[in-house]
Amino acid sequence: MSNKSLKYFFGRAKKEKWAIGQFNFSTLEQLKAIVSAAKKLKSPVILGTSQGEANFFGLEEATLLRDLYRKKFPYIYLNLDHGKDIDLIKKAIDLGYDCVHFDGSGLDFQENLKITKKIVKYAHKKGCLVEGEIKSIQGSSEIHKELPKEVLLEDIEKAKEFVKKTGIDSLAVNIGNLHGVYTKSIRLKIDHLQKIKKAIPIFLVLHGGSGTSKKDIKETIKNGVVKINVNTELRIAWRETLEKILRKHRGTVKPYNILPKVISAIEKVVTTKINLFNP
Ligand code: 13P
Protein backbone atom coordinates (compact mmCIF):
# COMPACT_ATOMS: atom_id res chain seq x y z
CA MET A 1 0.00 0.00 0.00
CA SER A 2 1.13 3.50 -0.83
CA ASN A 3 1.93 5.51 2.27
CA LYS A 4 0.57 8.73 0.77
CA SER A 5 -3.02 8.78 -0.39
CA LEU A 6 -4.35 10.19 -3.63
CA LYS A 7 -6.22 12.78 -1.57
CA TYR A 8 -2.90 13.91 -0.09
CA PHE A 9 -1.52 14.54 -3.59
CA PHE A 10 -4.71 16.30 -4.74
CA GLY A 11 -4.35 18.61 -1.72
CA ARG A 12 -0.71 19.30 -2.47
CA ALA A 13 -1.37 19.85 -6.16
CA LYS A 14 -4.10 22.37 -5.32
CA LYS A 15 -1.85 24.28 -2.94
CA GLU A 16 1.26 24.16 -5.11
CA LYS A 17 -0.58 24.59 -8.46
CA TRP A 18 0.25 21.49 -10.42
CA ALA A 19 -1.85 18.56 -11.63
CA ILE A 20 -1.70 14.78 -11.48
CA GLY A 21 -2.02 13.06 -14.84
CA GLN A 22 -4.51 10.29 -15.30
CA PHE A 23 -3.42 8.09 -18.16
CA ASN A 24 -5.81 5.44 -19.43
CA PHE A 25 -4.69 1.99 -20.47
CA SER A 26 -6.07 -1.27 -21.79
CA THR A 27 -2.85 -3.09 -22.69
CA LEU A 28 0.22 -4.09 -20.73
CA GLU A 29 2.43 -1.97 -23.01
CA GLN A 30 0.47 1.16 -22.13
CA LEU A 31 0.58 0.29 -18.44
CA LYS A 32 4.34 -0.35 -18.47
CA ALA A 33 4.92 2.93 -20.32
CA ILE A 34 2.88 4.99 -17.83
CA VAL A 35 4.55 3.42 -14.79
CA SER A 36 8.02 3.79 -16.28
CA ALA A 37 7.51 7.51 -17.01
CA ALA A 38 6.11 8.16 -13.51
CA LYS A 39 8.96 6.27 -11.87
CA LYS A 40 11.68 8.06 -13.84
CA LEU A 41 10.14 11.48 -13.15
CA LYS A 42 9.27 10.55 -9.55
CA SER A 43 5.79 11.91 -10.13
CA PRO A 44 2.53 10.49 -8.75
CA VAL A 45 0.33 9.11 -11.49
CA ILE A 46 -3.19 7.79 -11.89
CA LEU A 47 -3.86 4.76 -14.05
CA GLY A 48 -7.29 5.12 -15.62
CA THR A 49 -9.57 2.37 -16.84
CA SER A 50 -12.84 3.25 -18.52
CA GLN A 51 -15.57 0.62 -18.41
CA GLY A 52 -14.50 -0.77 -21.78
CA GLU A 53 -10.84 -0.77 -20.75
CA ALA A 54 -11.62 -2.32 -17.35
CA ASN A 55 -13.78 -5.05 -18.87
CA PHE A 56 -11.07 -5.87 -21.40
CA PHE A 57 -8.05 -5.73 -19.07
CA GLY A 58 -9.80 -6.95 -15.92
CA LEU A 59 -10.34 -5.09 -12.65
CA GLU A 60 -8.44 -7.75 -10.70
CA GLU A 61 -5.51 -7.63 -13.10
CA ALA A 62 -5.41 -3.83 -12.86
CA THR A 63 -5.38 -3.79 -9.05
CA LEU A 64 -2.85 -6.62 -8.77
CA LEU A 65 -0.48 -4.91 -11.21
CA ARG A 66 -0.90 -1.54 -9.49
CA ASP A 67 0.10 -3.24 -6.23
CA LEU A 68 3.07 -4.91 -7.89
CA TYR A 69 4.32 -1.70 -9.50
CA ARG A 70 3.84 0.18 -6.22
CA LYS A 71 6.68 -1.92 -4.82
CA LYS A 72 8.95 -0.21 -7.36
CA PHE A 73 7.38 3.26 -7.15
CA PRO A 74 4.76 3.89 -4.45
CA TYR A 75 2.67 6.72 -5.88
CA ILE A 76 0.62 4.85 -8.44
CA TYR A 77 -3.16 5.10 -8.15
CA LEU A 78 -6.12 3.60 -9.97
CA ASN A 79 -9.32 5.30 -11.12
CA LEU A 80 -12.38 3.77 -12.74
CA ASP A 81 -13.08 6.33 -15.47
CA HIS A 82 -16.66 7.15 -16.58
CA GLY A 83 -18.20 4.31 -14.58
CA LYS A 84 -21.90 3.92 -15.33
CA ASP A 85 -22.46 0.31 -14.29
CA ILE A 86 -23.07 0.32 -10.52
CA ASP A 87 -21.98 -3.32 -10.08
CA LEU A 88 -18.67 -2.61 -11.84
CA ILE A 89 -18.15 0.50 -9.71
CA LYS A 90 -18.80 -1.45 -6.49
CA LYS A 91 -16.45 -4.20 -7.62
CA ALA A 92 -13.70 -1.65 -8.31
CA ILE A 93 -14.20 -0.12 -4.85
CA ASP A 94 -14.16 -3.57 -3.20
CA LEU A 95 -10.97 -4.49 -5.04
CA GLY A 96 -9.24 -1.36 -3.79
CA TYR A 97 -9.41 1.21 -6.58
CA ASP A 98 -8.23 4.56 -5.17
CA CYS A 99 -10.95 6.51 -6.94
CA VAL A 100 -14.09 5.90 -8.97
CA HIS A 101 -15.67 8.33 -11.38
CA PHE A 102 -19.43 7.91 -11.49
CA ASP A 103 -20.66 9.32 -14.77
CA GLY A 104 -24.34 9.97 -14.20
CA SER A 105 -24.38 12.74 -16.80
CA GLY A 106 -26.84 10.79 -18.94
CA LEU A 107 -29.35 10.74 -16.08
CA ASP A 108 -31.78 13.34 -14.95
CA PHE A 109 -30.07 15.75 -12.48
CA GLN A 110 -31.92 14.54 -9.36
CA GLU A 111 -31.38 10.87 -10.25
CA ASN A 112 -27.67 11.51 -10.85
CA LEU A 113 -27.46 13.29 -7.51
CA LYS A 114 -29.22 10.44 -5.67
CA ILE A 115 -27.02 7.66 -7.12
CA THR A 116 -23.80 9.65 -6.79
CA LYS A 117 -24.58 10.25 -3.11
CA LYS A 118 -25.07 6.50 -2.55
CA ILE A 119 -21.77 5.70 -4.29
CA VAL A 120 -19.96 8.31 -2.19
CA LYS A 121 -21.30 6.67 0.99
CA TYR A 122 -20.17 3.22 -0.15
CA ALA A 123 -16.78 4.37 -1.46
CA HIS A 124 -15.82 6.57 1.48
CA LYS A 125 -16.34 3.68 3.91
CA LYS A 126 -13.59 1.88 1.99
CA GLY A 127 -11.28 4.85 1.63
CA CYS A 128 -12.03 5.36 -2.06
CA LEU A 129 -12.52 8.83 -3.55
CA VAL A 130 -15.40 9.69 -5.88
CA GLU A 131 -15.39 11.94 -8.94
CA GLY A 132 -18.77 13.21 -10.15
CA GLU A 133 -20.03 14.48 -13.48
CA ILE A 134 -23.15 16.53 -14.10
CA LYS A 135 -23.19 17.60 -17.73
CA SER A 136 -21.74 15.08 -20.16
CA ILE A 137 -18.25 15.83 -21.47
CA GLN A 138 -18.63 15.48 -25.22
CA GLY A 139 -16.61 13.37 -27.66
CA SER A 140 -14.82 10.04 -27.24
CA SER A 141 -11.15 9.04 -27.03
CA GLU A 142 -10.62 8.74 -30.79
CA ILE A 143 -9.70 10.91 -33.77
CA HIS A 144 -12.61 13.12 -34.90
CA LYS A 145 -13.08 15.21 -38.02
CA GLU A 146 -15.97 17.35 -36.82
CA LEU A 147 -16.27 19.39 -33.66
CA PRO A 148 -19.55 19.08 -31.73
CA LYS A 149 -22.07 21.77 -32.65
CA GLU A 150 -22.38 23.17 -29.15
CA VAL A 151 -19.89 24.14 -26.43
CA LEU A 152 -21.13 22.88 -23.07
CA LEU A 153 -20.46 24.88 -19.93
CA GLU A 154 -21.07 23.84 -16.34
CA ASP A 155 -24.17 25.32 -14.70
CA ILE A 156 -22.59 26.83 -11.58
CA GLU A 157 -25.72 26.81 -9.38
CA LYS A 158 -26.47 23.18 -10.22
CA ALA A 159 -22.85 22.23 -9.62
CA LYS A 160 -22.92 23.90 -6.19
CA GLU A 161 -26.03 21.96 -5.20
CA PHE A 162 -24.62 18.70 -6.59
CA VAL A 163 -21.32 19.02 -4.75
CA LYS A 164 -22.99 19.97 -1.46
CA LYS A 165 -25.60 17.21 -1.52
CA THR A 166 -23.48 14.33 -2.84
CA GLY A 167 -20.24 14.81 -0.91
CA ILE A 168 -18.10 14.01 -3.97
CA ASP A 169 -14.35 14.61 -3.70
CA SER A 170 -13.86 15.93 -7.23
CA LEU A 171 -15.87 17.19 -10.17
CA ALA A 172 -15.25 16.62 -13.88
CA VAL A 173 -15.84 20.10 -15.27
CA ASN A 174 -17.30 21.30 -18.56
CA ILE A 175 -15.37 24.33 -19.82
CA GLY A 176 -15.44 23.62 -23.54
CA ASN A 177 -13.21 20.54 -23.15
CA LEU A 178 -13.76 17.49 -25.35
CA HIS A 179 -12.66 13.87 -25.35
CA GLY A 180 -10.52 12.97 -28.33
CA VAL A 181 -8.31 14.62 -30.91
CA TYR A 182 -9.86 16.93 -33.51
CA THR A 183 -8.62 18.24 -36.82
CA LYS A 184 -9.76 21.71 -35.73
CA SER A 185 -8.33 23.18 -32.55
CA ILE A 186 -10.45 24.05 -29.52
CA ARG A 187 -10.00 26.71 -26.85
CA LEU A 188 -11.03 26.19 -23.25
CA LYS A 189 -13.17 28.73 -21.42
CA ILE A 190 -10.81 29.67 -18.62
CA ASP A 191 -13.12 32.44 -17.38
CA HIS A 192 -15.79 29.79 -16.74
CA LEU A 193 -13.30 27.66 -14.84
CA GLN A 194 -12.53 30.66 -12.64
CA LYS A 195 -16.24 30.96 -11.80
CA ILE A 196 -16.43 27.23 -10.97
CA LYS A 197 -13.36 27.48 -8.79
CA LYS A 198 -14.82 30.40 -6.84
CA ALA A 199 -18.11 28.58 -6.26
CA ILE A 200 -16.91 25.04 -5.57
CA PRO A 201 -14.46 24.06 -2.85
CA ILE A 202 -13.64 20.51 -4.05
CA PHE A 203 -10.95 19.19 -6.43
CA LEU A 204 -11.49 19.99 -10.11
CA VAL A 205 -10.77 17.53 -12.92
CA LEU A 206 -10.16 18.25 -16.60
CA HIS A 207 -11.18 15.52 -19.04
CA GLY A 208 -10.02 15.54 -22.63
CA GLY A 209 -6.32 16.17 -22.05
CA SER A 210 -5.39 15.06 -25.58
CA GLY A 211 -4.97 17.66 -28.27
CA THR A 212 -5.41 20.58 -25.88
CA SER A 213 -2.89 23.40 -26.23
CA LYS A 214 -0.08 23.72 -23.69
CA LYS A 215 -1.23 27.25 -22.95
CA ASP A 216 -4.78 26.16 -22.09
CA ILE A 217 -3.50 23.27 -19.96
CA LYS A 218 -1.25 25.67 -17.99
CA GLU A 219 -4.18 28.07 -17.52
CA THR A 220 -6.44 25.30 -16.16
CA ILE A 221 -3.77 24.32 -13.62
CA LYS A 222 -3.29 27.95 -12.59
CA ASN A 223 -7.03 28.11 -12.04
CA GLY A 224 -7.51 25.10 -9.81
CA VAL A 225 -7.48 21.89 -11.90
CA VAL A 226 -5.60 19.16 -10.00
CA LYS A 227 -6.18 16.16 -12.27
CA ILE A 228 -5.98 15.93 -16.06
CA ASN A 229 -7.13 12.86 -17.99
CA VAL A 230 -5.27 11.73 -21.11
CA ASN A 231 -6.17 8.83 -23.33
CA THR A 232 -6.35 9.45 -27.11
CA GLU A 233 -2.75 10.60 -27.54
CA LEU A 234 -1.55 7.37 -25.88
CA ARG A 235 -3.81 5.31 -28.12
CA ILE A 236 -2.46 7.10 -31.21
CA ALA A 237 1.17 6.47 -30.15
CA TRP A 238 0.31 2.80 -29.54
CA ARG A 239 -1.31 2.26 -32.93
CA GLU A 240 1.01 4.34 -35.10
CA THR A 241 4.18 2.82 -33.62
CA LEU A 242 2.85 -0.72 -33.79
CA GLU A 243 1.84 -0.29 -37.45
CA LYS A 244 5.20 1.24 -38.35
CA ILE A 245 7.24 -1.56 -36.75
CA LEU A 246 5.09 -4.34 -38.13
CA ARG A 247 5.41 -2.86 -41.62
CA LYS A 248 9.19 -2.43 -41.25
CA HIS A 249 9.87 -5.93 -39.86
CA ARG A 250 7.46 -8.10 -41.81
CA GLY A 251 9.17 -11.39 -40.91
CA THR A 252 9.34 -10.71 -37.16
CA VAL A 253 7.10 -12.78 -34.91
CA LYS A 254 8.75 -12.17 -31.54
CA PRO A 255 6.56 -9.79 -29.50
CA TYR A 256 9.48 -8.87 -27.24
CA ASN A 257 11.37 -7.55 -30.26
CA ILE A 258 8.43 -5.43 -31.41
CA LEU A 259 6.70 -4.14 -28.30
CA PRO A 260 9.57 -2.28 -26.53
CA LYS A 261 9.39 0.39 -29.27
CA VAL A 262 5.66 0.72 -28.69
CA ILE A 263 6.28 1.15 -24.95
CA SER A 264 8.95 3.82 -25.60
CA ALA A 265 6.63 5.79 -27.89
CA ILE A 266 3.83 5.80 -25.30
CA GLU A 267 6.28 6.60 -22.51
CA LYS A 268 7.43 9.65 -24.47
CA VAL A 269 3.88 10.98 -24.61
CA VAL A 270 3.34 10.36 -20.89
CA THR A 271 6.68 12.02 -20.03
CA THR A 272 5.79 15.13 -22.03
CA LYS A 273 2.41 15.38 -20.30
CA ILE A 274 3.78 14.87 -16.78
CA ASN A 275 6.42 17.55 -17.44
CA LEU A 276 3.67 19.89 -18.59
CA PHE A 277 1.32 19.16 -15.66
CA ASN A 278 3.96 18.97 -12.95
CA PRO A 279 7.12 20.82 -14.02
P1 13P B 1 -8.66 12.29 -24.20
O1 13P B 1 -8.96 11.01 -24.88
O2 13P B 1 -9.11 13.49 -24.95
O3 13P B 1 -7.24 12.39 -23.78
O4 13P B 1 -9.53 12.31 -22.85
C1 13P B 1 -9.39 11.28 -21.92
C2 13P B 1 -10.34 11.41 -20.80
O5 13P B 1 -10.79 12.48 -20.46
C3 13P B 1 -10.71 10.18 -20.09
O6 13P B 1 -11.71 10.38 -19.18
Coordinates of C-alpha atoms and ligand atoms in Angstrom, one line a residue:
M1 CA 0.0 0.0 0.0
S2 CA 1.1 3.5 -0.8
N3 CA 1.9 5.5 2.3
K4 CA 0.6 8.7 0.8
S5 CA -3.0 8.8 -0.4
L6 CA -4.3 10.2 -3.6
K7 CA -6.2 12.8 -1.6
Y8 CA -2.9 13.9 -0.1
F9 CA -1.5 14.5 -3.6
F10 CA -4.7 16.3 -4.7
G11 CA -4.3 18.6 -1.7
R12 CA -0.7 19.3 -2.5
A13 CA -1.4 19.9 -6.2
K14 CA -4.1 22.4 -5.3
K15 CA -1.9 24.3 -2.9
E16 CA 1.3 24.2 -5.1
K17 CA -0.6 24.6 -8.5
W18 CA 0.3 21.5 -10.4
A19 CA -1.9 18.6 -11.6
I20 CA -1.7 14.8 -11.5
G21 CA -2.0 13.1 -14.8
Q22 CA -4.5 10.3 -15.3
F23 CA -3.4 8.1 -18.2
N24 CA -5.8 5.4 -19.4
F25 CA -4.7 2.0 -20.5
S26 CA -6.1 -1.3 -21.8
T27 CA -2.9 -3.1 -22.7
L28 CA 0.2 -4.1 -20.7
E29 CA 2.4 -2.0 -23.0
Q30 CA 0.5 1.2 -22.1
L31 CA 0.6 0.3 -18.4
K32 CA 4.3 -0.4 -18.5
A33 CA 4.9 2.9 -20.3
I34 CA 2.9 5.0 -17.8
V35 CA 4.5 3.4 -14.8
S36 CA 8.0 3.8 -16.3
A37 CA 7.5 7.5 -17.0
A38 CA 6.1 8.2 -13.5
K39 CA 9.0 6.3 -11.9
K40 CA 11.7 8.1 -13.8
L41 CA 10.1 11.5 -13.2
K42 CA 9.3 10.5 -9.5
S43 CA 5.8 11.9 -10.1
P44 CA 2.5 10.5 -8.7
V45 CA 0.3 9.1 -11.5
I46 CA -3.2 7.8 -11.9
L47 CA -3.9 4.8 -14.0
G48 CA -7.3 5.1 -15.6
T49 CA -9.6 2.4 -16.8
S50 CA -12.8 3.2 -18.5
Q51 CA -15.6 0.6 -18.4
G52 CA -14.5 -0.8 -21.8
E53 CA -10.8 -0.8 -20.7
A54 CA -11.6 -2.3 -17.3
N55 CA -13.8 -5.0 -18.9
F56 CA -11.1 -5.9 -21.4
F57 CA -8.1 -5.7 -19.1
G58 CA -9.8 -7.0 -15.9
L59 CA -10.3 -5.1 -12.6
E60 CA -8.4 -7.7 -10.7
E61 CA -5.5 -7.6 -13.1
A62 CA -5.4 -3.8 -12.9
T63 CA -5.4 -3.8 -9.0
L64 CA -2.9 -6.6 -8.8
L65 CA -0.5 -4.9 -11.2
R66 CA -0.9 -1.5 -9.5
D67 CA 0.1 -3.2 -6.2
L68 CA 3.1 -4.9 -7.9
Y69 CA 4.3 -1.7 -9.5
R70 CA 3.8 0.2 -6.2
K71 CA 6.7 -1.9 -4.8
K72 CA 8.9 -0.2 -7.4
F73 CA 7.4 3.3 -7.1
P74 CA 4.8 3.9 -4.5
Y75 CA 2.7 6.7 -5.9
I76 CA 0.6 4.8 -8.4
Y77 CA -3.2 5.1 -8.1
L78 CA -6.1 3.6 -10.0
N79 CA -9.3 5.3 -11.1
L80 CA -12.4 3.8 -12.7
D81 CA -13.1 6.3 -15.5
H82 CA -16.7 7.1 -16.6
G83 CA -18.2 4.3 -14.6
K84 CA -21.9 3.9 -15.3
D85 CA -22.5 0.3 -14.3
I86 CA -23.1 0.3 -10.5
D87 CA -22.0 -3.3 -10.1
L88 CA -18.7 -2.6 -11.8
I89 CA -18.1 0.5 -9.7
K90 CA -18.8 -1.5 -6.5
K91 CA -16.5 -4.2 -7.6
A92 CA -13.7 -1.7 -8.3
I93 CA -14.2 -0.1 -4.9
D94 CA -14.2 -3.6 -3.2
L95 CA -11.0 -4.5 -5.0
G96 CA -9.2 -1.4 -3.8
Y97 CA -9.4 1.2 -6.6
D98 CA -8.2 4.6 -5.2
C99 CA -10.9 6.5 -6.9
V100 CA -14.1 5.9 -9.0
H101 CA -15.7 8.3 -11.4
F102 CA -19.4 7.9 -11.5
D103 CA -20.7 9.3 -14.8
G104 CA -24.3 10.0 -14.2
S105 CA -24.4 12.7 -16.8
G106 CA -26.8 10.8 -18.9
L107 CA -29.4 10.7 -16.1
D108 CA -31.8 13.3 -14.9
F109 CA -30.1 15.8 -12.5
Q110 CA -31.9 14.5 -9.4
E111 CA -31.4 10.9 -10.2
N112 CA -27.7 11.5 -10.9
L113 CA -27.5 13.3 -7.5
K114 CA -29.2 10.4 -5.7
I115 CA -27.0 7.7 -7.1
T116 CA -23.8 9.7 -6.8
K117 CA -24.6 10.3 -3.1
K118 CA -25.1 6.5 -2.5
I119 CA -21.8 5.7 -4.3
V120 CA -20.0 8.3 -2.2
K121 CA -21.3 6.7 1.0
Y122 CA -20.2 3.2 -0.2
A123 CA -16.8 4.4 -1.5
H124 CA -15.8 6.6 1.5
K125 CA -16.3 3.7 3.9
K126 CA -13.6 1.9 2.0
G127 CA -11.3 4.9 1.6
C128 CA -12.0 5.4 -2.1
L129 CA -12.5 8.8 -3.6
V130 CA -15.4 9.7 -5.9
E131 CA -15.4 11.9 -8.9
G132 CA -18.8 13.2 -10.2
E133 CA -20.0 14.5 -13.5
I134 CA -23.2 16.5 -14.1
K135 CA -23.2 17.6 -17.7
S136 CA -21.7 15.1 -20.2
I137 CA -18.3 15.8 -21.5
Q138 CA -18.6 15.5 -25.2
G139 CA -16.6 13.4 -27.7
S140 CA -14.8 10.0 -27.2
S141 CA -11.1 9.0 -27.0
E142 CA -10.6 8.7 -30.8
I143 CA -9.7 10.9 -33.8
H144 CA -12.6 13.1 -34.9
K145 CA -13.1 15.2 -38.0
E146 CA -16.0 17.4 -36.8
L147 CA -16.3 19.4 -33.7
P148 CA -19.6 19.1 -31.7
K149 CA -22.1 21.8 -32.6
E150 CA -22.4 23.2 -29.2
V151 CA -19.9 24.1 -26.4
L152 CA -21.1 22.9 -23.1
L153 CA -20.5 24.9 -19.9
E154 CA -21.1 23.8 -16.3
D155 CA -24.2 25.3 -14.7
I156 CA -22.6 26.8 -11.6
E157 CA -25.7 26.8 -9.4
K158 CA -26.5 23.2 -10.2
A159 CA -22.8 22.2 -9.6
K160 CA -22.9 23.9 -6.2
E161 CA -26.0 22.0 -5.2
F162 CA -24.6 18.7 -6.6
V163 CA -21.3 19.0 -4.8
K164 CA -23.0 20.0 -1.5
K165 CA -25.6 17.2 -1.5
T166 CA -23.5 14.3 -2.8
G167 CA -20.2 14.8 -0.9
I168 CA -18.1 14.0 -4.0
D169 CA -14.3 14.6 -3.7
S170 CA -13.9 15.9 -7.2
L171 CA -15.9 17.2 -10.2
A172 CA -15.3 16.6 -13.9
V173 CA -15.8 20.1 -15.3
N174 CA -17.3 21.3 -18.6
I175 CA -15.4 24.3 -19.8
G176 CA -15.4 23.6 -23.5
N177 CA -13.2 20.5 -23.2
L178 CA -13.8 17.5 -25.3
H179 CA -12.7 13.9 -25.3
G180 CA -10.5 13.0 -28.3
V181 CA -8.3 14.6 -30.9
Y182 CA -9.9 16.9 -33.5
T183 CA -8.6 18.2 -36.8
K184 CA -9.8 21.7 -35.7
S185 CA -8.3 23.2 -32.5
I186 CA -10.5 24.0 -29.5
R187 CA -10.0 26.7 -26.8
L188 CA -11.0 26.2 -23.2
K189 CA -13.2 28.7 -21.4
I190 CA -10.8 29.7 -18.6
D191 CA -13.1 32.4 -17.4
H192 CA -15.8 29.8 -16.7
L193 CA -13.3 27.7 -14.8
Q194 CA -12.5 30.7 -12.6
K195 CA -16.2 31.0 -11.8
I196 CA -16.4 27.2 -11.0
K197 CA -13.4 27.5 -8.8
K198 CA -14.8 30.4 -6.8
A199 CA -18.1 28.6 -6.3
I200 CA -16.9 25.0 -5.6
P201 CA -14.5 24.1 -2.9
I202 CA -13.6 20.5 -4.1
F203 CA -11.0 19.2 -6.4
L204 CA -11.5 20.0 -10.1
V205 CA -10.8 17.5 -12.9
L206 CA -10.2 18.2 -16.6
H207 CA -11.2 15.5 -19.0
G208 CA -10.0 15.5 -22.6
G209 CA -6.3 16.2 -22.0
S210 CA -5.4 15.1 -25.6
G211 CA -5.0 17.7 -28.3
T212 CA -5.4 20.6 -25.9
S213 CA -2.9 23.4 -26.2
K214 CA -0.1 23.7 -23.7
K215 CA -1.2 27.2 -22.9
D216 CA -4.8 26.2 -22.1
I217 CA -3.5 23.3 -20.0
K218 CA -1.2 25.7 -18.0
E219 CA -4.2 28.1 -17.5
T220 CA -6.4 25.3 -16.2
I221 CA -3.8 24.3 -13.6
K222 CA -3.3 27.9 -12.6
N223 CA -7.0 28.1 -12.0
G224 CA -7.5 25.1 -9.8
V225 CA -7.5 21.9 -11.9
V226 CA -5.6 19.2 -10.0
K227 CA -6.2 16.2 -12.3
I228 CA -6.0 15.9 -16.1
N229 CA -7.1 12.9 -18.0
V230 CA -5.3 11.7 -21.1
N231 CA -6.2 8.8 -23.3
T232 CA -6.3 9.4 -27.1
E233 CA -2.7 10.6 -27.5
L234 CA -1.6 7.4 -25.9
R235 CA -3.8 5.3 -28.1
I236 CA -2.5 7.1 -31.2
A237 CA 1.2 6.5 -30.1
W238 CA 0.3 2.8 -29.5
R239 CA -1.3 2.3 -32.9
E240 CA 1.0 4.3 -35.1
T241 CA 4.2 2.8 -33.6
L242 CA 2.9 -0.7 -33.8
E243 CA 1.8 -0.3 -37.4
K244 CA 5.2 1.2 -38.3
I245 CA 7.2 -1.6 -36.8
L246 CA 5.1 -4.3 -38.1
R247 CA 5.4 -2.9 -41.6
K248 CA 9.2 -2.4 -41.2
H249 CA 9.9 -5.9 -39.9
R250 CA 7.5 -8.1 -41.8
G251 CA 9.2 -11.4 -40.9
T252 CA 9.3 -10.7 -37.2
V253 CA 7.1 -12.8 -34.9
K254 CA 8.8 -12.2 -31.5
P255 CA 6.6 -9.8 -29.5
Y256 CA 9.5 -8.9 -27.2
N257 CA 11.4 -7.5 -30.3
I258 CA 8.4 -5.4 -31.4
L259 CA 6.7 -4.1 -28.3
P260 CA 9.6 -2.3 -26.5
K261 CA 9.4 0.4 -29.3
V262 CA 5.7 0.7 -28.7
I263 CA 6.3 1.1 -25.0
S264 CA 9.0 3.8 -25.6
A265 CA 6.6 5.8 -27.9
I266 CA 3.8 5.8 -25.3
E267 CA 6.3 6.6 -22.5
K268 CA 7.4 9.7 -24.5
V269 CA 3.9 11.0 -24.6
V270 CA 3.3 10.4 -20.9
T271 CA 6.7 12.0 -20.0
T272 CA 5.8 15.1 -22.0
K273 CA 2.4 15.4 -20.3
I274 CA 3.8 14.9 -16.8
N275 CA 6.4 17.5 -17.4
L276 CA 3.7 19.9 -18.6
F277 CA 1.3 19.2 -15.7
N278 CA 4.0 19.0 -12.9
P279 CA 7.1 20.8 -14.0
Ligands
13P1 P1 -8.7 12.3 -24.2 O1 -9.0 11.0 -24.9 O2 -9.1 13.5 -24.9 O3 -7.2 12.4 -23.8 O4 -9.5 12.3 -22.8 C1 -9.4 11.3 -21.9 C2 -10.3 11.4 -20.8 O5 -10.8 12.5 -20.5 C3 -10.7 10.2 -20.1 O6 -11.7 10.4 -19.2

